[in-house]
């Protein structure tokens, strides 16, 4: 496997051959979920993937492809406080969305686990030998092999305190957040959505904010999300996972 974005690879595994009729475009573009059917958007006759697509629509944060402009545009970058607050509150809303039906929690193709992230990191490390990729500044003092070992060793501590699984947006980046003027539309790309630990999304969002604005707004981001004291061990582990499985 080539080293891909950690959730893009999972999305490929999940959506390459989809029986539900959804059109799957290239990674980085939006895939429109099927319209919800039945009570609360879910019908017993739907497949698990169709039920998951219906679940995404219940967030009311699905931005149709081509609508609105990205939060990376100058007008939204200039108003950083409002834009960061919109990202945090949107992510909090996604995570509060009840995962229904509960049977989705037993669907391995929809779950993003620590084991899967470690596996992707190991694959990326192998691929990196043929196509070297520079690490981000905070990690450059160590080799990718050593960092992968740290990720693997630390997975046990994360699993010892399992988090309640939530709906994950998968790509909570400013470039994926859409506005229409001053009105928030939502996230355009949901191809990387899954069910798992909220810290996965939080780490990816924090990483994007660090790259865009520096460290100053991170505390405000977690405050707007509703988490005054994030778990540093859990956050660091998911930040490292995002780094090691990032697309070259």
PDB file of C-alpha atoms in Angstrom:
ATOM      1  CA  UNK A   1       0.000   0.000   0.000  1.00  0.00           C
ATOM      2  CA  UNK A   2       1.226   3.474  -0.791  1.00  0.00           C
ATOM      3  CA  UNK A   3       1.366   5.830   2.148  1.00  0.00           C
ATOM      4  CA  UNK A   4      -2.008   7.588   2.051  1.00  0.00           C
ATOM      5  CA  UNK A   5      -3.824   9.812   4.416  1.00  0.00           C
ATOM      6  CA  UNK A   6      -4.825   7.554   7.304  1.00  0.00           C
ATOM      7  CA  UNK A   7      -8.551   7.910   6.778  1.00  0.00           C
ATOM      8  CA  UNK A   8      -8.412   8.148   2.995  1.00  0.00           C
ATOM      9  CA  UNK A   9      -7.062   4.608   2.991  1.00  0.00           C
ATOM     10  CA  UNK A  10      -9.886   3.490   5.263  1.00  0.00           C
ATOM     11  CA  UNK A  11     -12.380   5.293   3.043  1.00  0.00           C
ATOM     12  CA  UNK A  12     -10.978   3.457   0.019  1.00  0.00           C
ATOM     13  CA  UNK A  13     -11.422   0.125   1.760  1.00  0.00           C
ATOM     14  CA  UNK A  14     -14.958   1.027   2.744  1.00  0.00           C
ATOM     15  CA  UNK A  15     -16.225   2.760  -0.389  1.00  0.00           C
ATOM     16  CA  UNK A  16     -14.354   1.304  -3.333  1.00  0.00           C
ATOM     17  CA  UNK A  17     -17.207  -1.066  -4.146  1.00  0.00           C
ATOM     18  CA  UNK A  18     -20.370   0.406  -2.684  1.00  0.00           C
ATOM     19  CA  UNK A  19     -23.651  -1.491  -3.128  1.00  0.00           C
ATOM     20  CA  UNK A  20     -25.775   1.472  -2.068  1.00  0.00           C
ATOM     21  CA  UNK A  21     -25.493   3.367  -5.336  1.00  0.00           C
ATOM     22  CA  UNK A  22     -23.585   6.344  -3.935  1.00  0.00           C
ATOM     23  CA  UNK A  23     -21.213   8.009  -6.365  1.00  0.00           C
ATOM     24  CA  UNK A  24     -17.672   7.935  -5.008  1.00  0.00           C
ATOM     25  CA  UNK A  25     -15.353  10.574  -6.440  1.00  0.00           C
ATOM     26  CA  UNK A  26     -11.641  11.116  -6.009  1.00  0.00           C
ATOM     27  CA  UNK A  27     -10.320  11.652  -2.506  1.00  0.00           C
ATOM     28  CA  UNK A  28     -10.629  15.232  -1.406  1.00  0.00           C
ATOM     29  CA  UNK A  29     -14.006  15.697  -3.098  1.00  0.00           C
ATOM     30  CA  UNK A  30     -17.377  15.342  -1.479  1.00  0.00           C
ATOM     31  CA  UNK A  31     -19.503  12.228  -1.730  1.00  0.00           C
ATOM     32  CA  UNK A  32     -23.153  12.968  -1.281  1.00  0.00           C
ATOM     33  CA  UNK A  33     -24.850  10.491   1.053  1.00  0.00           C
ATOM     34  CA  UNK A  34     -28.106   8.899  -0.018  1.00  0.00           C
ATOM     35  CA  UNK A  35     -31.233  10.761   1.105  1.00  0.00           C
ATOM     36  CA  UNK A  36     -32.528   9.451   4.437  1.00  0.00           C
ATOM     37  CA  UNK A  37     -35.498   7.108   4.354  1.00  0.00           C
ATOM     38  CA  UNK A  38     -37.820   5.841   7.031  1.00  0.00           C
ATOM     39  CA  UNK A  39     -38.323   7.016  10.608  1.00  0.00           C
ATOM     40  CA  UNK A  40     -35.581   9.452  11.756  1.00  0.00           C
ATOM     41  CA  UNK A  41     -33.798   8.904   8.444  1.00  0.00           C
ATOM     42  CA  UNK A  42     -33.109   5.206   9.027  1.00  0.00           C
ATOM     43  CA  UNK A  43     -34.963   2.218   7.647  1.00  0.00           C
ATOM     44  CA  UNK A  44     -34.457  -1.374   8.847  1.00  0.00           C
ATOM     45  CA  UNK A  45     -34.106  -2.419   5.214  1.00  0.00           C
ATOM     46  CA  UNK A  46     -31.117  -0.153   4.594  1.00  0.00           C
ATOM     47  CA  UNK A  47     -27.602  -1.492   4.538  1.00  0.00           C
ATOM     48  CA  UNK A  48     -25.178  -0.361   7.235  1.00  0.00           C
ATOM     49  CA  UNK A  49     -23.504   2.039   4.800  1.00  0.00           C
ATOM     50  CA  UNK A  50     -26.837   3.575   3.847  1.00  0.00           C
ATOM     51  CA  UNK A  51     -27.699   3.957   7.523  1.00  0.00           C
ATOM     52  CA  UNK A  52     -24.328   5.606   8.098  1.00  0.00           C
ATOM     53  CA  UNK A  53     -24.927   8.020   5.217  1.00  0.00           C
ATOM     54  CA  UNK A  54     -28.319   8.873   6.715  1.00  0.00           C
ATOM     55  CA  UNK A  55     -26.625   9.470  10.068  1.00  0.00           C
ATOM     56  CA  UNK A  56     -24.279  12.005   8.458  1.00  0.00           C
ATOM     57  CA  UNK A  57     -27.240  13.932   7.080  1.00  0.00           C
ATOM     58  CA  UNK A  58     -28.805  14.201  10.542  1.00  0.00           C
ATOM     59  CA  UNK A  59     -25.905  16.427  11.614  1.00  0.00           C
ATOM     60  CA  UNK A  60     -27.252  19.202   9.349  1.00  0.00           C
ATOM     61  CA  UNK A  61     -23.610  19.983   8.616  1.00  0.00           C
ATOM     62  CA  UNK A  62     -23.305  18.437   5.168  1.00  0.00           C
ATOM     63  CA  UNK A  63     -22.203  21.068   2.625  1.00  0.00           C
ATOM     64  CA  UNK A  64     -23.072  20.000  -0.939  1.00  0.00           C
ATOM     65  CA  UNK A  65     -20.119  20.007  -3.303  1.00  0.00           C
ATOM     66  CA  UNK A  66     -19.467  23.384  -4.862  1.00  0.00           C
ATOM     67  CA  UNK A  67     -21.558  25.382  -2.405  1.00  0.00           C
ATOM     68  CA  UNK A  68     -19.986  28.088  -0.273  1.00  0.00           C
ATOM     69  CA  UNK A  69     -16.344  28.997   0.172  1.00  0.00           C
ATOM     70  CA  UNK A  70     -13.656  27.427   2.330  1.00  0.00           C
ATOM     71  CA  UNK A  71     -12.730  28.816   5.735  1.00  0.00           C
ATOM     72  CA  UNK A  72      -9.170  29.198   4.441  1.00  0.00           C
ATOM     73  CA  UNK A  73     -10.198  32.213   2.337  1.00  0.00           C
ATOM     74  CA  UNK A  74      -8.693  35.536   3.540  1.00  0.00           C
ATOM     75  CA  UNK A  75     -11.922  36.968   4.966  1.00  0.00           C
ATOM     76  CA  UNK A  76     -12.300  33.970   7.299  1.00  0.00           C
ATOM     77  CA  UNK A  77      -8.616  33.700   8.164  1.00  0.00           C
ATOM     78  CA  UNK A  78      -8.661  37.382   9.127  1.00  0.00           C
ATOM     79  CA  UNK A  79     -11.585  36.784  11.506  1.00  0.00           C
ATOM     80  CA  UNK A  80      -9.708  33.924  13.145  1.00  0.00           C
ATOM     81  CA  UNK A  81     -11.641  33.921  16.420  1.00  0.00           C
ATOM     82  CA  UNK A  82     -14.994  33.433  14.727  1.00  0.00           C
ATOM     83  CA  UNK A  83     -13.669  30.889  12.245  1.00  0.00           C
ATOM     84  CA  UNK A  84     -11.969  28.797  14.929  1.00  0.00           C
ATOM     85  CA  UNK A  85     -15.140  28.954  17.018  1.00  0.00           C
ATOM     86  CA  UNK A  86     -17.189  27.750  14.050  1.00  0.00           C
ATOM     87  CA  UNK A  87     -14.854  24.793  13.530  1.00  0.00           C
ATOM     88  CA  UNK A  88     -15.004  23.862  17.218  1.00  0.00           C
ATOM     89  CA  UNK A  89     -18.766  24.186  17.581  1.00  0.00           C
ATOM     90  CA  UNK A  90     -19.392  22.283  14.344  1.00  0.00           C
ATOM     91  CA  UNK A  91     -17.173  19.447  15.475  1.00  0.00           C
ATOM     92  CA  UNK A  92     -18.876  19.366  18.880  1.00  0.00           C
ATOM     93  CA  UNK A  93     -22.248  19.130  17.143  1.00  0.00           C
ATOM     94  CA  UNK A  94     -21.072  16.216  14.999  1.00  0.00           C
ATOM     95  CA  UNK A  95     -19.758  14.371  18.047  1.00  0.00           C
ATOM     96  CA  UNK A  96     -23.000  14.889  19.965  1.00  0.00           C
ATOM     97  CA  UNK A  97     -25.038  13.316  17.194  1.00  0.00           C
ATOM     98  CA  UNK A  98     -26.324   9.955  18.553  1.00  0.00           C
ATOM     99  CA  UNK A  99     -24.931   6.969  16.645  1.00  0.00           C
ATOM    100  CA  UNK A 100     -28.181   5.335  15.574  1.00  0.00           C
ATOM    101  CA  UNK A 101     -29.027   2.605  14.951  1.00  0.00           C
ATOM    102  CA  UNK A 102     -26.767   1.129  17.637  1.00  0.00           C
ATOM    103  CA  UNK A 103     -25.976  -1.769  15.310  1.00  0.00           C
ATOM    104  CA  UNK A 104     -23.571   0.566  13.485  1.00  0.00           C
ATOM    105  CA  UNK A 105     -21.249   0.243  16.480  1.00  0.00           C
ATOM    106  CA  UNK A 106     -20.756  -3.402  15.557  1.00  0.00           C
ATOM    107  CA  UNK A 107     -19.817  -2.700  11.922  1.00  0.00           C
ATOM    108  CA  UNK A 108     -16.019  -3.164  11.621  1.00  0.00           C
ATOM    109  CA  UNK A 109     -15.903  -1.314   8.299  1.00  0.00           C
ATOM    110  CA  UNK A 110     -17.191   1.823  10.009  1.00  0.00           C
ATOM    111  CA  UNK A 111     -14.999   1.738  13.115  1.00  0.00           C
ATOM    112  CA  UNK A 112     -11.689   3.576  13.363  1.00  0.00           C
ATOM    113  CA  UNK A 113      -9.647   1.783  16.037  1.00  0.00           C
ATOM    114  CA  UNK A 114      -6.178   2.253  17.504  1.00  0.00           C
ATOM    115  CA  UNK A 115      -5.148  -1.069  15.950  1.00  0.00           C
ATOM    116  CA  UNK A 116      -6.122   0.195  12.520  1.00  0.00           C
ATOM    117  CA  UNK A 117      -4.185   3.430  12.969  1.00  0.00           C
ATOM    118  CA  UNK A 118      -1.078   1.542  14.099  1.00  0.00           C
ATOM    119  CA  UNK A 119      -1.394  -0.735  11.068  1.00  0.00           C
ATOM    120  CA  UNK A 120      -1.586   2.266   8.743  1.00  0.00           C
ATOM    121  CA  UNK A 121       1.451   3.828  10.419  1.00  0.00           C
ATOM    122  CA  UNK A 122       3.438   0.631   9.898  1.00  0.00           C
ATOM    123  CA  UNK A 123       2.439   0.519   6.229  1.00  0.00           C
ATOM    124  CA  UNK A 124       3.388   4.154   5.790  1.00  0.00           C
ATOM    125  CA  UNK A 125       6.778   3.523   7.392  1.00  0.00           C
ATOM    126  CA  UNK A 126       7.431   0.737   4.895  1.00  0.00           C
ATOM    127  CA  UNK A 127       6.389   2.889   1.941  1.00  0.00           C
ATOM    128  CA  UNK A 128       8.467   5.808   3.215  1.00  0.00           C
ATOM    129  CA  UNK A 129      11.654   3.816   2.661  1.00  0.00           C
ATOM    130  CA  UNK A 130      11.062   4.013  -1.081  1.00  0.00           C
ATOM    131  CA  UNK A 131       9.623   7.537  -1.056  1.00  0.00           C
ATOM    132  CA  UNK A 132      11.122   9.528   1.842  1.00  0.00           C
ATOM    133  CA  UNK A 133       8.801  12.075   3.395  1.00  0.00           C
ATOM    134  CA  UNK A 134       9.917  14.859   5.702  1.00  0.00           C
ATOM    135  CA  UNK A 135       8.259  14.904   9.094  1.00  0.00           C
ATOM    136  CA  UNK A 136       6.764  18.012  10.666  1.00  0.00           C
ATOM    137  CA  UNK A 137       9.187  20.091  12.789  1.00  0.00           C
ATOM    138  CA  UNK A 138       8.026  18.733  16.196  1.00  0.00           C
ATOM    139  CA  UNK A 139       8.912  15.190  15.138  1.00  0.00           C
ATOM    140  CA  UNK A 140      12.090  15.649  13.084  1.00  0.00           C
ATOM    141  CA  UNK A 141      14.417  14.895  15.987  1.00  0.00           C
ATOM    142  CA  UNK A 142      13.415  11.226  15.793  1.00  0.00           C
ATOM    143  CA  UNK A 143      13.277   8.669  12.992  1.00  0.00           C
ATOM    144  CA  UNK A 144       9.960   7.547  11.558  1.00  0.00           C
ATOM    145  CA  UNK A 145      10.738   3.994  12.658  1.00  0.00           C
ATOM    146  CA  UNK A 146      11.220   5.109  16.255  1.00  0.00           C
ATOM    147  CA  UNK A 147       8.089   7.259  16.203  1.00  0.00           C
ATOM    148  CA  UNK A 148       6.076   4.360  14.829  1.00  0.00           C
ATOM    149  CA  UNK A 149       7.330   2.197  17.665  1.00  0.00           C
ATOM    150  CA  UNK A 150       6.263   4.872  20.163  1.00  0.00           C
ATOM    151  CA  UNK A 151       2.805   4.941  18.578  1.00  0.00           C
ATOM    152  CA  UNK A 152       2.567   1.165  18.776  1.00  0.00           C
ATOM    153  CA  UNK A 153       3.729   1.090  22.410  1.00  0.00           C
ATOM    154  CA  UNK A 154       1.327   3.859  23.413  1.00  0.00           C
ATOM    155  CA  UNK A 155      -1.766   2.245  21.922  1.00  0.00           C
ATOM    156  CA  UNK A 156      -2.215   0.100  25.026  1.00  0.00           C
ATOM    157  CA  UNK A 157      -2.627   3.139  27.273  1.00  0.00           C
ATOM    158  CA  UNK A 158      -5.321   4.520  24.956  1.00  0.00           C
ATOM    159  CA  UNK A 159      -7.168   1.203  24.899  1.00  0.00           C
ATOM    160  CA  UNK A 160      -7.088   0.922  28.707  1.00  0.00           C
ATOM    161  CA  UNK A 161      -9.393   3.941  28.913  1.00  0.00           C
ATOM    162  CA  UNK A 162     -11.755   3.388  25.993  1.00  0.00           C
ATOM    163  CA  UNK A 163     -13.666   6.463  24.916  1.00  0.00           C
ATOM    164  CA  UNK A 164     -17.343   6.456  24.045  1.00  0.00           C
ATOM    165  CA  UNK A 165     -17.489   6.051  20.250  1.00  0.00           C
ATOM    166  CA  UNK A 166     -18.863   9.030  18.367  1.00  0.00           C
ATOM    167  CA  UNK A 167     -19.514   9.987  14.783  1.00  0.00           C
ATOM    168  CA  UNK A 168     -16.197  11.244  13.391  1.00  0.00           C
ATOM    169  CA  UNK A 169     -16.125  13.861  10.659  1.00  0.00           C
ATOM    170  CA  UNK A 170     -12.736  12.516   9.605  1.00  0.00           C
ATOM    171  CA  UNK A 171     -11.387  15.658   7.913  1.00  0.00           C
ATOM    172  CA  UNK A 172     -12.136  18.589  10.249  1.00  0.00           C
ATOM    173  CA  UNK A 173      -9.832  21.019   8.478  1.00  0.00           C
ATOM    174  CA  UNK A 174     -10.482  24.674   7.715  1.00  0.00           C
ATOM    175  CA  UNK A 175     -10.178  23.854   4.018  1.00  0.00           C
ATOM    176  CA  UNK A 176     -13.136  21.487   4.404  1.00  0.00           C
ATOM    177  CA  UNK A 177     -15.360  23.932   6.326  1.00  0.00           C
ATOM    178  CA  UNK A 178     -17.726  25.918   4.116  1.00  0.00           C
ATOM    179  CA  UNK A 179     -19.359  29.321   4.596  1.00  0.00           C
ATOM    180  CA  UNK A 180     -21.853  31.313   2.578  1.00  0.00           C
ATOM    181  CA  UNK A 181     -21.098  34.889   3.524  1.00  0.00           C
ATOM    182  CA  UNK A 182     -21.374  34.977   7.313  1.00  0.00           C
ATOM    183  CA  UNK A 183     -23.470  31.799   7.428  1.00  0.00           C
ATOM    184  CA  UNK A 184     -21.871  28.461   8.217  1.00  0.00           C
ATOM    185  CA  UNK A 185     -22.902  25.640   5.870  1.00  0.00           C
ATOM    186  CA  UNK A 186     -20.859  22.721   7.201  1.00  0.00           C
ATOM    187  CA  UNK A 187     -18.224  20.276   6.000  1.00  0.00           C
ATOM    188  CA  UNK A 188     -18.030  19.417   2.311  1.00  0.00           C
ATOM    189  CA  UNK A 189     -15.915  16.248   2.340  1.00  0.00           C
ATOM    190  CA  UNK A 190     -17.321  13.393   4.437  1.00  0.00           C
ATOM    191  CA  UNK A 191     -15.508  10.548   2.652  1.00  0.00           C
ATOM    192  CA  UNK A 192     -13.322   9.978   5.701  1.00  0.00           C
ATOM    193  CA  UNK A 193     -16.170   9.828   8.223  1.00  0.00           C
ATOM    194  CA  UNK A 194     -16.116   6.922  10.663  1.00  0.00           C
ATOM    195  CA  UNK A 195     -17.066   5.950  14.210  1.00  0.00           C
ATOM    196  CA  UNK A 196     -14.427   6.187  16.919  1.00  0.00           C
ATOM    197  CA  UNK A 197     -12.664   8.290  19.539  1.00  0.00           C
ATOM    198  CA  UNK A 198     -13.479  12.002  19.385  1.00  0.00           C
ATOM    199  CA  UNK A 199      -9.794  12.730  19.968  1.00  0.00           C
ATOM    200  CA  UNK A 200      -9.067  11.597  16.436  1.00  0.00           C
ATOM    201  CA  UNK A 201     -11.039  14.555  15.047  1.00  0.00           C
ATOM    202  CA  UNK A 202      -9.786  16.881  17.759  1.00  0.00           C
ATOM    203  CA  UNK A 203      -6.158  16.054  17.000  1.00  0.00           C
ATOM    204  CA  UNK A 204      -6.599  16.592  13.276  1.00  0.00           C
ATOM    205  CA  UNK A 205      -8.361  19.914  13.846  1.00  0.00           C
ATOM    206  CA  UNK A 206      -5.700  21.051  16.325  1.00  0.00           C
ATOM    207  CA  UNK A 207      -2.948  20.061  13.887  1.00  0.00           C
ATOM    208  CA  UNK A 208      -4.583  22.116  11.132  1.00  0.00           C
ATOM    209  CA  UNK A 209      -4.996  25.133  13.408  1.00  0.00           C
ATOM    210  CA  UNK A 210      -1.365  24.888  14.518  1.00  0.00           C
ATOM    211  CA  UNK A 211      -0.235  24.894  10.898  1.00  0.00           C
ATOM    212  CA  UNK A 212      -2.508  27.827  10.055  1.00  0.00           C
ATOM    213  CA  UNK A 213      -2.444  30.118  13.084  1.00  0.00           C
ATOM    214  CA  UNK A 214       0.269  28.763  15.373  1.00  0.00           C
ATOM    215  CA  UNK A 215      -0.268  27.560  18.971  1.00  0.00           C
ATOM    216  CA  UNK A 216      -2.107  30.619  20.314  1.00  0.00           C
ATOM    217  CA  UNK A 217      -5.708  29.611  19.448  1.00  0.00           C
ATOM    218  CA  UNK A 218      -5.531  25.965  20.524  1.00  0.00           C
ATOM    219  CA  UNK A 219      -6.786  26.578  24.053  1.00  0.00           C
ATOM    220  CA  UNK A 220      -9.652  28.694  22.708  1.00  0.00           C
ATOM    221  CA  UNK A 221     -10.532  25.938  20.227  1.00  0.00           C
ATOM    222  CA  UNK A 222     -10.917  23.344  22.981  1.00  0.00           C
ATOM    223  CA  UNK A 223     -12.840  25.841  25.089  1.00  0.00           C
ATOM    224  CA  UNK A 224     -15.321  26.474  22.268  1.00  0.00           C
ATOM    225  CA  UNK A 225     -15.601  22.729  21.756  1.00  0.00           C
ATOM    226  CA  UNK A 226     -16.537  22.358  25.421  1.00  0.00           C
ATOM    227  CA  UNK A 227     -13.404  20.625  26.681  1.00  0.00           C
ATOM    228  CA  UNK A 228     -11.529  22.761  29.182  1.00  0.00           C
ATOM    229  CA  UNK A 229      -8.912  20.162  30.086  1.00  0.00           C
ATOM    230  CA  UNK A 230      -8.139  17.832  27.166  1.00  0.00           C
ATOM    231  CA  UNK A 231      -6.270  14.628  27.975  1.00  0.00           C
ATOM    232  CA  UNK A 232      -2.661  15.411  26.915  1.00  0.00           C
ATOM    233  CA  UNK A 233      -1.667  11.747  26.539  1.00  0.00           C
ATOM    234  CA  UNK A 234      -4.644  10.934  24.353  1.00  0.00           C
ATOM    235  CA  UNK A 235      -4.243  14.079  22.277  1.00  0.00           C
ATOM    236  CA  UNK A 236      -0.511  13.507  21.741  1.00  0.00           C
ATOM    237  CA  UNK A 237      -1.122   9.914  20.649  1.00  0.00           C
ATOM    238  CA  UNK A 238      -3.668  10.907  18.017  1.00  0.00           C
ATOM    239  CA  UNK A 239      -1.491  13.799  16.844  1.00  0.00           C
ATOM    240  CA  UNK A 240       1.346  11.334  16.308  1.00  0.00           C
ATOM    241  CA  UNK A 241      -1.003   8.944  14.491  1.00  0.00           C
ATOM    242  CA  UNK A 242      -2.061  11.738  12.142  1.00  0.00           C
ATOM    243  CA  UNK A 243       1.579  12.634  11.487  1.00  0.00           C
ATOM    244  CA  UNK A 244       2.734   9.104  10.735  1.00  0.00           C
ATOM    245  CA  UNK A 245      -0.175   8.217   8.485  1.00  0.00           C
ATOM    246  CA  UNK A 246      -0.312  11.508   6.585  1.00  0.00           C
ATOM    247  CA  UNK A 247      -0.367  11.543   2.816  1.00  0.00           C
ATOM    248  CA  UNK A 248       3.069  12.199   1.290  1.00  0.00           C
TER     249      UNK A 248
END
